[in-house]
Coordinates of C-alpha atoms and ligand atoms in Angstrom, one line a residue:
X1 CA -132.0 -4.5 124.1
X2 CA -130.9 -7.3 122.2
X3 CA -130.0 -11.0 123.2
X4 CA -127.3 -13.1 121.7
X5 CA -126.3 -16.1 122.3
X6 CA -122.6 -17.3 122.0
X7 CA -120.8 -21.1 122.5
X8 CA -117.4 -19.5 124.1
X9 CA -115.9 -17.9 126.7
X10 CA -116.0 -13.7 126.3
X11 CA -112.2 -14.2 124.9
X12 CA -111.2 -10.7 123.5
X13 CA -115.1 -9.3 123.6
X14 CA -114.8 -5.8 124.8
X15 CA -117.8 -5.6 127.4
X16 CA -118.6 -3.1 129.9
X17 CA -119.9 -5.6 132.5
X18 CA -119.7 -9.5 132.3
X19 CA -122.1 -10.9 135.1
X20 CA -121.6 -14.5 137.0
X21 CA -124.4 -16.3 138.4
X22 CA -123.4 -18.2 140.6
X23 CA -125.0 -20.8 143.1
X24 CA -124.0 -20.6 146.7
X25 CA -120.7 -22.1 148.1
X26 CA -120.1 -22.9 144.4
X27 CA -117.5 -19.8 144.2
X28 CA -114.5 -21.3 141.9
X29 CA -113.6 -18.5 138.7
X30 CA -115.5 -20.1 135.7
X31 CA -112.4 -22.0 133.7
X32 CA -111.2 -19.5 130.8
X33 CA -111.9 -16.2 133.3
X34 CA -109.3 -13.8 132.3
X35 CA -106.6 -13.3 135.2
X36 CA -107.7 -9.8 136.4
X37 CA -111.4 -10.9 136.6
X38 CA -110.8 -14.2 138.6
X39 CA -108.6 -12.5 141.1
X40 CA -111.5 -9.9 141.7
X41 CA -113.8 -12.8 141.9
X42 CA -111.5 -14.1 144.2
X43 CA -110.7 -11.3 146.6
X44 CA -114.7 -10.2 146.6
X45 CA -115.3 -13.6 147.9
X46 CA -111.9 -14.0 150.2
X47 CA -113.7 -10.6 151.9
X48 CA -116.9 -12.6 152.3
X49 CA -118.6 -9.6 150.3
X50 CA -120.5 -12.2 148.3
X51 CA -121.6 -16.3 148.7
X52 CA -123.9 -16.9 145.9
X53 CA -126.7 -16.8 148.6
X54 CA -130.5 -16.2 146.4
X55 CA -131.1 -12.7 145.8
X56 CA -127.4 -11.3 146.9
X57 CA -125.4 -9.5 144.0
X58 CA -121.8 -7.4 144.1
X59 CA -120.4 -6.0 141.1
X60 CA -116.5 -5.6 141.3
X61 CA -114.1 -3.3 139.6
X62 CA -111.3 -5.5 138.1
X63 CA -109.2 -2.9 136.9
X64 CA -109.3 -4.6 132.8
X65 CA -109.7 -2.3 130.3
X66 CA -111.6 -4.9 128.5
X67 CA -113.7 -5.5 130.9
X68 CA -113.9 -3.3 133.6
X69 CA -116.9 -4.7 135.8
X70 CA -117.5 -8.0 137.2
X71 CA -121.1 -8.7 138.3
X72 CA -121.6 -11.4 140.4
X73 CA -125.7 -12.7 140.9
X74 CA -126.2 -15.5 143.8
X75 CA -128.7 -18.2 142.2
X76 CA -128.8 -20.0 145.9
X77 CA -128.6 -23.3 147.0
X78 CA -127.7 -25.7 144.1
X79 CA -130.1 -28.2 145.1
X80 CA -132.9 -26.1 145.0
X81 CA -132.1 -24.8 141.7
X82 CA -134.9 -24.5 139.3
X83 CA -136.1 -23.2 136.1
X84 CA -138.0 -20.8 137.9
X85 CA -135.1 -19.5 140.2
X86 CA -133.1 -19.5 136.8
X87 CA -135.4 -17.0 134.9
X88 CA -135.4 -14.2 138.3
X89 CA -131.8 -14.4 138.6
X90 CA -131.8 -13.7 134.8
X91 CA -134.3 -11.0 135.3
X92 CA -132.3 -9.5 138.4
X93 CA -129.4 -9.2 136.4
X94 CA -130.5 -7.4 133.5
X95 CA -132.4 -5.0 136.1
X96 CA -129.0 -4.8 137.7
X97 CA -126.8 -3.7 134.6
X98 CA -129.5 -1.5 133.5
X99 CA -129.0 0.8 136.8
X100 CA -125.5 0.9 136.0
X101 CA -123.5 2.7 133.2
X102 CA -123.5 -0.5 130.6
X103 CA -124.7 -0.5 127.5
X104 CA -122.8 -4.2 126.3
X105 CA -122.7 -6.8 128.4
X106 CA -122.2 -10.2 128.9
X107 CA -124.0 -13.2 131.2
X108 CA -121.7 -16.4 131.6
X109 CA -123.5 -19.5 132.1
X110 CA -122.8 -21.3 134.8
X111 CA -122.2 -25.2 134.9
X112 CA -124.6 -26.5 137.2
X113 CA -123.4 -30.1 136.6
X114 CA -126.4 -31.3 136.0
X115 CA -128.9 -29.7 138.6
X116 CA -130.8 -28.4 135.5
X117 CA -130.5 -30.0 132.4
X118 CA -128.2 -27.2 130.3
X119 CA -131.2 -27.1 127.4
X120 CA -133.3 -25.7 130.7
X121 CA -130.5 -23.5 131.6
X122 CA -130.0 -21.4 128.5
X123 CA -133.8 -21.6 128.0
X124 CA -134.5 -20.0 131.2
X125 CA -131.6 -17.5 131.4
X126 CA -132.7 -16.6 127.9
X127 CA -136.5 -15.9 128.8
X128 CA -136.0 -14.7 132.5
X129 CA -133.4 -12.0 130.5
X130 CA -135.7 -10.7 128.1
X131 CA -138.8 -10.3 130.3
X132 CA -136.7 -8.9 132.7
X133 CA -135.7 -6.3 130.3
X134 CA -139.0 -4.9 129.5
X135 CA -140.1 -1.5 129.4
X136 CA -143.4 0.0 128.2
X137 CA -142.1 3.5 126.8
X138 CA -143.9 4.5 123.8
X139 CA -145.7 7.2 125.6
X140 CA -141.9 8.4 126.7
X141 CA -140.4 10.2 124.2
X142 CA -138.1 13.2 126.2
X143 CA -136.9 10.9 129.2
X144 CA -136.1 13.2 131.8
X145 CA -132.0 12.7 131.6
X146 CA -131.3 13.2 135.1
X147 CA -133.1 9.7 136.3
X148 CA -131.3 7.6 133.3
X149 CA -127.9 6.9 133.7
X150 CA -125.6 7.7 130.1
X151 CA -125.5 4.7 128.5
X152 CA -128.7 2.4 127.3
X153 CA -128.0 -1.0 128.0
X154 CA -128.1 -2.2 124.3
X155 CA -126.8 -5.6 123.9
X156 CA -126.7 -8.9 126.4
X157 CA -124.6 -12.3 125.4
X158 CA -125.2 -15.1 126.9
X159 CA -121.7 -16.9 127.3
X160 CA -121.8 -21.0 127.4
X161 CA -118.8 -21.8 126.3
X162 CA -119.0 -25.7 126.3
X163 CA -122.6 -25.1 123.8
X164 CA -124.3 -28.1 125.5
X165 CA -127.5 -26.3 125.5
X166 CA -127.5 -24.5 122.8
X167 CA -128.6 -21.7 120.2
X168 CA -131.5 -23.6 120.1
X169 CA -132.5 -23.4 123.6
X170 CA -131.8 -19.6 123.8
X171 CA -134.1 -19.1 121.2
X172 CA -136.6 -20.5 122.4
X173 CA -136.7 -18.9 125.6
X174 CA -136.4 -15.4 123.7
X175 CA -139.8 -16.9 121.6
X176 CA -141.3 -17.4 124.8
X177 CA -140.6 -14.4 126.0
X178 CA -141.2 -12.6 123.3
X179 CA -145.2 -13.7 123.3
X180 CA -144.6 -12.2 127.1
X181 CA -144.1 -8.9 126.3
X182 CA -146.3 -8.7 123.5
X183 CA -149.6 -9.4 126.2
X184 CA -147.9 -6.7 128.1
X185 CA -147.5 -4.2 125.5
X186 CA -151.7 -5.4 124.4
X187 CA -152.4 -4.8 128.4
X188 CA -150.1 -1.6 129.3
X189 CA -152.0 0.4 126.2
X190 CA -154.4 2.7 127.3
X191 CA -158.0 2.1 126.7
X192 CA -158.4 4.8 124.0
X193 CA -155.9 2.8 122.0
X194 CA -156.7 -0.6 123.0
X195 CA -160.3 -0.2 121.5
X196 CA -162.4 -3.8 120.9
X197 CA -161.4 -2.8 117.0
X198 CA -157.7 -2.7 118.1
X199 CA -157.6 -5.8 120.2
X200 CA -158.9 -7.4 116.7
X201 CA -156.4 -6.0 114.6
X202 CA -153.6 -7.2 116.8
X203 CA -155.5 -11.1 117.0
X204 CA -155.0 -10.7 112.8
X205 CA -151.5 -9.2 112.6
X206 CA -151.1 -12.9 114.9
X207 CA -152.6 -14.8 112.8
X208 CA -150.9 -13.2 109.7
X209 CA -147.9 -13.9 111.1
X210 CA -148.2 -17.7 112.1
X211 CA -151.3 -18.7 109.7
X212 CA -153.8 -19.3 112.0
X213 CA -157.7 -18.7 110.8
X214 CA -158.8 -15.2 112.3
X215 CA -162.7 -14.5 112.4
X216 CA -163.9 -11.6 114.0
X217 CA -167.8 -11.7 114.8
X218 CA -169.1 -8.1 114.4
X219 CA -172.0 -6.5 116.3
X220 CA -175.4 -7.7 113.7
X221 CA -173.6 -11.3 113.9
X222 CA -173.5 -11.6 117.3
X223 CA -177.4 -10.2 117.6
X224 CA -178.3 -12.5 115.2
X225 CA -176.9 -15.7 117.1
X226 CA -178.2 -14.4 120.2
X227 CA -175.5 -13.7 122.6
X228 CA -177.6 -11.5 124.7
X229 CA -175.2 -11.3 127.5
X230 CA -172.4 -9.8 125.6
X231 CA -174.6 -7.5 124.1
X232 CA -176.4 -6.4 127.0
X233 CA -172.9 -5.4 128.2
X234 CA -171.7 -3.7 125.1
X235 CA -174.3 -1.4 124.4
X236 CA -173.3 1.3 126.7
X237 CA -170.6 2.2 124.8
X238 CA -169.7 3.8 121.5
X239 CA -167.3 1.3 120.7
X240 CA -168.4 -1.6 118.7
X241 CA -168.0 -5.2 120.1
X242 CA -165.9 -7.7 118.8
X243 CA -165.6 -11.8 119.4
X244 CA -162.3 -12.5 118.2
X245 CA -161.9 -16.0 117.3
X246 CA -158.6 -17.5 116.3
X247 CA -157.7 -21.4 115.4
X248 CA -154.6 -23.0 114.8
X249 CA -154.8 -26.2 113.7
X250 CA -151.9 -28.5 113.0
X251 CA -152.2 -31.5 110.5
X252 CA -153.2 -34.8 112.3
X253 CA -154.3 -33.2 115.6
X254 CA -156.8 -35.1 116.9
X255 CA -158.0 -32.7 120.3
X256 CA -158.5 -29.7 120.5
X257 CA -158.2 -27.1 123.4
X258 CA -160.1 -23.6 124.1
X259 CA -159.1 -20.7 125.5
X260 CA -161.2 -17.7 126.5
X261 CA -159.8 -14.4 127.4
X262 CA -161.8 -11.4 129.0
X263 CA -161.5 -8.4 127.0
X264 CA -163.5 -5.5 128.7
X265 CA -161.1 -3.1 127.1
X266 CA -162.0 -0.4 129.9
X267 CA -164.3 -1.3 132.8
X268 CA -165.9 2.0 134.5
X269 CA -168.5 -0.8 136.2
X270 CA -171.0 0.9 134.0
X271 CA -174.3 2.3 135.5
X272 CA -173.0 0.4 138.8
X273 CA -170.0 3.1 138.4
X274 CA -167.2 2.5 140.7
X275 CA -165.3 4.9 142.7
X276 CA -162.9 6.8 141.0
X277 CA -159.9 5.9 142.8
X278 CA -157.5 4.1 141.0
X279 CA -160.2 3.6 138.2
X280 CA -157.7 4.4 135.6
X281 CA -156.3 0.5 136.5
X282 CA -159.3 -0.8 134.7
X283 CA -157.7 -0.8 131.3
X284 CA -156.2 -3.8 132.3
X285 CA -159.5 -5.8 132.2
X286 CA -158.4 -7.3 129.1
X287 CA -155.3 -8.8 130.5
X288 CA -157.2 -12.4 129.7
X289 CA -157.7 -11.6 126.2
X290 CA -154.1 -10.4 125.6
X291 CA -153.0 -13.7 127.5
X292 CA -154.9 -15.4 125.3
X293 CA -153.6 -13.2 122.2
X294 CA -149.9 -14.0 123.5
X295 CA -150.4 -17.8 124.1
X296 CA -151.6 -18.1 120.4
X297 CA -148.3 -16.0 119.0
X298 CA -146.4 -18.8 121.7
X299 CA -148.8 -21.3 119.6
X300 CA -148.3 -20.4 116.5
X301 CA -144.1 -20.4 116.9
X302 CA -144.0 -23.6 119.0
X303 CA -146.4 -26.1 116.9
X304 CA -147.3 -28.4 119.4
X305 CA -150.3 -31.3 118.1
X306 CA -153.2 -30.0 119.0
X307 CA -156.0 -28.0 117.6
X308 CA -156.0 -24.3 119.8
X309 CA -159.1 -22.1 119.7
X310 CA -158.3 -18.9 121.1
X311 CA -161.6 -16.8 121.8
X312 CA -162.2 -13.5 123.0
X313 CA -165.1 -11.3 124.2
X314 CA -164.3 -7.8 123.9
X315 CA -166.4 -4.7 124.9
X316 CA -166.1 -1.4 126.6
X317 CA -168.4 -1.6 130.1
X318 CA -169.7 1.9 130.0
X319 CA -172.7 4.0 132.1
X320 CA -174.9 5.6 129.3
X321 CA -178.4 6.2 128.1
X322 CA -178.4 2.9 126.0
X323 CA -176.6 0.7 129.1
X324 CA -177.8 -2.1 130.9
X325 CA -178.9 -0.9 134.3
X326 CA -179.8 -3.1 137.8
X327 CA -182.5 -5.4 137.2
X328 CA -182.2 -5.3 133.8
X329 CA -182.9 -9.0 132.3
X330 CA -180.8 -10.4 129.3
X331 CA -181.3 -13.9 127.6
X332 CA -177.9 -15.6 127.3
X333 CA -176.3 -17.6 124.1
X334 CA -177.3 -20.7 125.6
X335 CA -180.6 -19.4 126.4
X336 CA -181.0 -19.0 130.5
X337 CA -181.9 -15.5 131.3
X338 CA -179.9 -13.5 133.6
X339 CA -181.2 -10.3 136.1
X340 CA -177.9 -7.9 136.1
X341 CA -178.0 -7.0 139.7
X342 CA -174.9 -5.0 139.2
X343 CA -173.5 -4.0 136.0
X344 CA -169.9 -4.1 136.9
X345 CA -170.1 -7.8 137.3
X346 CA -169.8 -7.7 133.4
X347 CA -166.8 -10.4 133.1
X348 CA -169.2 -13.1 133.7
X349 CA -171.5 -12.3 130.9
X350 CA -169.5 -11.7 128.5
X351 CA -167.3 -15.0 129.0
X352 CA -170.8 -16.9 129.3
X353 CA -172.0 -16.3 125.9
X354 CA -168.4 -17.0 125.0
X355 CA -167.7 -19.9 126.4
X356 CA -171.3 -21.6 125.4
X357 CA -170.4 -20.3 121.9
X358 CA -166.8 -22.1 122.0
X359 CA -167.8 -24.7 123.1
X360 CA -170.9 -25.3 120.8
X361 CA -168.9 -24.6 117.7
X362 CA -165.7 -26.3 118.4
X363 CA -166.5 -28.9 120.7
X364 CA -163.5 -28.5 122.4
X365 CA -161.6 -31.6 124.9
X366 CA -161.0 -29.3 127.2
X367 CA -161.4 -25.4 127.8
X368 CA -159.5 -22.7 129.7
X369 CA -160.8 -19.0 130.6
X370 CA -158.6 -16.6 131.7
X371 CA -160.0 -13.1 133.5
X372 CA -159.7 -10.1 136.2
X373 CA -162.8 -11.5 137.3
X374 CA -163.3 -9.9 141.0
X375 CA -161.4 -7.6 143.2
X376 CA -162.5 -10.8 145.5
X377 CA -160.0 -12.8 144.2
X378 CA -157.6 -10.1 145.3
X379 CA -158.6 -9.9 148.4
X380 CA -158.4 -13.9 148.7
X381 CA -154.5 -14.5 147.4
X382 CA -153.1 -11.1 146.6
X383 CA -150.7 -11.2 143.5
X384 CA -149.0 -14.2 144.1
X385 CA -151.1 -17.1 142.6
X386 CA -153.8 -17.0 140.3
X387 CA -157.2 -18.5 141.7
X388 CA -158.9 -21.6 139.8
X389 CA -162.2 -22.9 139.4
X390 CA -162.9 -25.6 137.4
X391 CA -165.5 -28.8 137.1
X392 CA -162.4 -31.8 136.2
X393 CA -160.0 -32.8 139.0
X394 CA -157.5 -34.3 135.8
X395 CA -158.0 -30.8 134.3
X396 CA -157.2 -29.2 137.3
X397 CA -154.5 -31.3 137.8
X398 CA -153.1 -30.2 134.5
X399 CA -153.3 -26.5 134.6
X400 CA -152.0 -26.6 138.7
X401 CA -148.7 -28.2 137.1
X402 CA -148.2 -26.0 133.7
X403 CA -148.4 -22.8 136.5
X404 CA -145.8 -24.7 138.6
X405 CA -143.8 -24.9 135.7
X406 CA -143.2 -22.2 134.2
X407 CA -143.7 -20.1 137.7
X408 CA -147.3 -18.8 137.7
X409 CA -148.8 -20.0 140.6
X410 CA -152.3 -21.6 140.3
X411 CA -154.4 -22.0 143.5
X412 CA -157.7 -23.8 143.4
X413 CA -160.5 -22.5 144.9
X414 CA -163.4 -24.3 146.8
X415 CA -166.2 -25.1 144.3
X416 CA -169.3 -26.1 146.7
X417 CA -172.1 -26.3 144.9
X418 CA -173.9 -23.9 147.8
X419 CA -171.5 -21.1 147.0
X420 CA -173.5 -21.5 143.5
X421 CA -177.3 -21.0 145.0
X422 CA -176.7 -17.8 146.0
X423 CA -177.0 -17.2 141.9
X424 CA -180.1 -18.5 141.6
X425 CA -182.1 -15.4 140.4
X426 CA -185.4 -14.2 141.7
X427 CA -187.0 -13.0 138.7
X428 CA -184.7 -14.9 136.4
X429 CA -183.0 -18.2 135.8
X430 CA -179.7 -16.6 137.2
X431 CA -178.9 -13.4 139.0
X432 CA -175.1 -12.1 137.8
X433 CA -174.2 -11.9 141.4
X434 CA -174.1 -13.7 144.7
X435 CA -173.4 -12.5 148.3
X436 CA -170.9 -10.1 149.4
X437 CA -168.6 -12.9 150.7
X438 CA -166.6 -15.5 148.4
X439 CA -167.2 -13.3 145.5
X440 CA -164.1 -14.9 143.9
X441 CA -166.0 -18.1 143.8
X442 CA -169.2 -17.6 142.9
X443 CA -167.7 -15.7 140.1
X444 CA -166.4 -18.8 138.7
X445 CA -169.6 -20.8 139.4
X446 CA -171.6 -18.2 137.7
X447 CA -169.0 -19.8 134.7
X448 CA -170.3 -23.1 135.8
X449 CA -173.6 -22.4 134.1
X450 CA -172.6 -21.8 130.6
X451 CA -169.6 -25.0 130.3
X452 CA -172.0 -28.1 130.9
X453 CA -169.7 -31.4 131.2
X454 CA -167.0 -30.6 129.2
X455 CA -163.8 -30.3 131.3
X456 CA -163.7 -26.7 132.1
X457 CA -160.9 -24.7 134.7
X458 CA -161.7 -20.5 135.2
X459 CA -158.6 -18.8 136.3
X460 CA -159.1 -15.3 138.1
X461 CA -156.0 -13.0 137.1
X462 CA -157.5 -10.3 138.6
X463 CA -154.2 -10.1 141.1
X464 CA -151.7 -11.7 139.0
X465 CA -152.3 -9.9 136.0
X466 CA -150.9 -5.9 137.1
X467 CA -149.8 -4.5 140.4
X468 CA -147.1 -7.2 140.9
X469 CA -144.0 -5.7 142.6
X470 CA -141.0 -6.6 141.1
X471 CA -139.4 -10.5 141.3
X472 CA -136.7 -10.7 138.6
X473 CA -138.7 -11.3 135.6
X474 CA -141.6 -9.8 136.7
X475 CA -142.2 -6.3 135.9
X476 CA -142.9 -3.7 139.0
X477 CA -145.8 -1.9 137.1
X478 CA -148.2 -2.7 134.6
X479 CA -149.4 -5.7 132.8
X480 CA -147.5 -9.1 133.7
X481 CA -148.1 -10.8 130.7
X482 CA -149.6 -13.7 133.0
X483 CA -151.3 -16.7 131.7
X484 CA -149.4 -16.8 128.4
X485 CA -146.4 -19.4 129.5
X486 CA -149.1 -21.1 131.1
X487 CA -151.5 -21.7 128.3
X488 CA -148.1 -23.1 125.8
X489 CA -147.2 -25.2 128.7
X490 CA -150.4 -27.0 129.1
X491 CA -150.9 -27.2 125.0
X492 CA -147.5 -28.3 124.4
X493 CA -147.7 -30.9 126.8
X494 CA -151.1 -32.2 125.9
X495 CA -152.3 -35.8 126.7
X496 CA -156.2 -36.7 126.6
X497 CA -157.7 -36.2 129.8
Ligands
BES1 N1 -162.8 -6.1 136.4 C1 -163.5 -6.2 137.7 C2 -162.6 -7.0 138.7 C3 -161.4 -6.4 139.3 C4 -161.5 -5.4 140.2 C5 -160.2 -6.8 138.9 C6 -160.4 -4.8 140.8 C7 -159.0 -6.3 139.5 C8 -159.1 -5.3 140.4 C9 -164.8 -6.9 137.6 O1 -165.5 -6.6 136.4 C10 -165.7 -6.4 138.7 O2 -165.9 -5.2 138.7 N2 -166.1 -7.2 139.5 C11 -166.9 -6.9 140.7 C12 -167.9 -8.0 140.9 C13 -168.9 -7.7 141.9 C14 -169.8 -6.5 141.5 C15 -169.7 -8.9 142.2 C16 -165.9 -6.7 141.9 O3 -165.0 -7.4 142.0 O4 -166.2 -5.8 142.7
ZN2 ZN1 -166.6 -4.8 136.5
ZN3 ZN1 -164.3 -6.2 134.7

């Protein structure tokens, strides 16, 4: 589908469906609304079929050859209009017109005198459109033509016809979202195409693209520096390990943020095997590295000043003769020992000798790790916020607000340091697992270990990264693409701590 964006009204455009949104009790025909459509508008609302109330959508027949369908899309009250609310209505109406027989169709903009700046507006519409437009269909090539209607929607164009917020601001949106769907195309892959060695040949076709440095740390590297922990977790499987390390680095950037993605490209738990139902979800386990992947494409486009380090652990976790099994003892990076009391706790130890590593050799400002951490964190807040641990209130702070921003919900979680002794390990410095309570949390503190003092927040994805059902922009299957937005947000608005 593509996304245009155009400063006028439709005038003679020959469309198959022109949407409104419209907020409620804010009903009047858009000035420059040809006669037959505002007098479909008009009668649709005169039979109280439609108010603008959130969530509510109509599509009229007007009887124009030019433009035979009105669809109008209620955005709610206009004083609780938002970005956020912007980019689902978006995403509702390109679901919408994608059930119905369209293939061009048109979005007017409305004029929200000033409730959201108009910049916002076309930004918003822009993104919420294109995300909600995503399909993963690679693997589809004879779509059963019964379930599809005829036509393919094809083309969207975005109408604002006084141009106040501009091509610009569309684009940008369609940048953002772009970076989107590309972490959901790296997460929806299976995990016999998104090997470790594929996840590193996507991080250079990013870095190729924008400029960015790309290293990629091969298995007799990573023995030699000693990241036991990621090793310990990679040997079980025939794939070799990769640490991805990307930097972008602007001129005159004087900080310089971290971000750590989980790539366990396919968890089976290892020799701590888990069940086989729904086992098959577990290629998603590298939904923090593709955020992380995404954020740097965002990076890359968007320039903002300051130095990003994007850094990613990725492994297969796999039972086999050469795994790690229970009780097994591995000497970290930073050089605590750790007794693996399960091996499907795996996310921890490879973002430990990660993080240590990131933050040894680029003495980041502040650092961010993204991961499906524990089914705990699941249990704790379902697939509605992300959960957050983190050792720097301001940091905190920061990350909270980029999630309320761009509408991925960040909760913090307690970070008592007695949730943390149940790590202490018997035979070992550490044990890779605590109680069978508040796993979510001691999880993150198991982080805790490897960050020291530098200002440090752990966000668990693990519910917020697949198995979302469908809000507007947010797909109804498969990777979400989460953490992306989130990670621009908070670099492109960046302020020492
Ligand atoms: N990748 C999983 C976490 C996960 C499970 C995410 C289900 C999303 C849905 C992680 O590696 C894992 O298996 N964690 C264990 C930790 C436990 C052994 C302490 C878990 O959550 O059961
Ligand atoms: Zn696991
Ligand atoms: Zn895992």
């Amino acid at each position: 589908m593509k996304l245009n964006y155009a400063k006028k009204t439709p005038g003679k455009d020959k469309l198959d469906a022109l949407t409104l949104l419209m907020a409620e009790n804010h009903l009047k025909p858009p000035t420059g609304l040809d006669a037959p459509l505002a007098s479909a508008l008009k009668q649709g609302i005169a039979l109280k079929e439609f108010s603008g109330k959130k969530g509510e959508s109509l599509t009229l027949f007007t009887g124009s050859k030019q433009i035979p369908r009105l669809v109008l899309i209620g955005l709610g009250k206009p004083d609780e209009l938002d970005p956020e609310s912007l980019r689902r209505a978006a995403g509702k109406t390109v679901q919408h017109l994608k059930k119905m027989n369209v293939a061009k169709a048109g979005i007017w903009l409305p004029e929200l005198a000033g409730k959201v700046p108009a910049g916002d507006l076309v930004e918003a519409v822009a993104e919420g459109a294109s995300l909600g437009a995503y399909e993963f269909k690679q693997y589809k090539e004879a779509p059963d033509a019964k379930e599809k209607p005829s036509a393919e929607l094809k083309q969207v164009t975005l109408y604002e016809p006084s141009g106040k917020g501009g091509n610009k601001a569309a684009a940008t949106g369609l940048m953002r979202a772009g970076a989107v769907r590309r972490a959901r195309d790296l997460g929806n892959q299976p995990a016999n195409a998104m090997t470790p060695t594929q996840l590193a040949v996507e991080a250079k076709s990013i870095a190729k693209k924008h400029g960015l440095r790309c290293k990629i740390i091969e298995r007799a590297q990573l023995e030699r520096l000693g990241m036991g922990l990621f090793m310990g977790v990679a040997q079980g499987s025939r794939q070799p390990p990769k640490m991805i390390v990307l930097e972008y680095r602007p001129p005159g950037a004087k900080q310089t943020l971290a971000f750590v993605g989980k790539g366990i490209t396919f968890d089976s738990g290892g020799i701590s095997l888990k069940p086989g139902a729904a086992m098959d979800e577990m290629k998603f386990d590298m939904c923090g590295a593709a955020a992380v992947l995404g954020a740097m494409d965002a990076i890359g486009a968007a320039k903002p000043k300051v130095n990003v380090v994007g850094i990613i652990p990725a492994c297969e976790n796999l039972p086999d003769g050469k795994a790690v099994k229970p009780g097994d003892i591995l000497k970290s990076y930073a050089g605590k020992h750790v007794e693996v009391l399960n091996t499907d706790a795996e996310g921890r130890l490879v973002l430990a000798d990660a993080l240590a590593y990131g933050i040894k050799q680029f003495k980041p400002d502040a650092v961010v790790d993204l991961a499906t951490l524990t089914g705990a964190c699941v249990v704790a807040l379902g697939h509605y916020a992300t959960g957050a641990i983190g050792n720097h209130d301001g940091l905190m702070e920061r990350v909270t607000g980029a999630g309320r921003g761009c509408g991925e919900i960040v909760w913090p979680l307690p970070n008592f340091p007695e949730y943390g002794e149940e790590l202490k390990g018997k035979y070992a410095d550490l044990q890779n697992i605590g109680s069978r309570y508040g796993g979510a949390i001691t999880g993150g503190l198991f982080l805790k270990e490897f960050v020291g003092d530098v200002p440090w927040v752990h966000l668990d994805i693990a519910g917020t990264a697949w198995g979302v059902k469908r809000i507007g922009h947010i797909p109804n299957e498969g990777a979400t693409g989460v953490g992306v937005r989130l990670l621009l947000d908070l670099a492109q608005n960046w302020k020492p701590l």
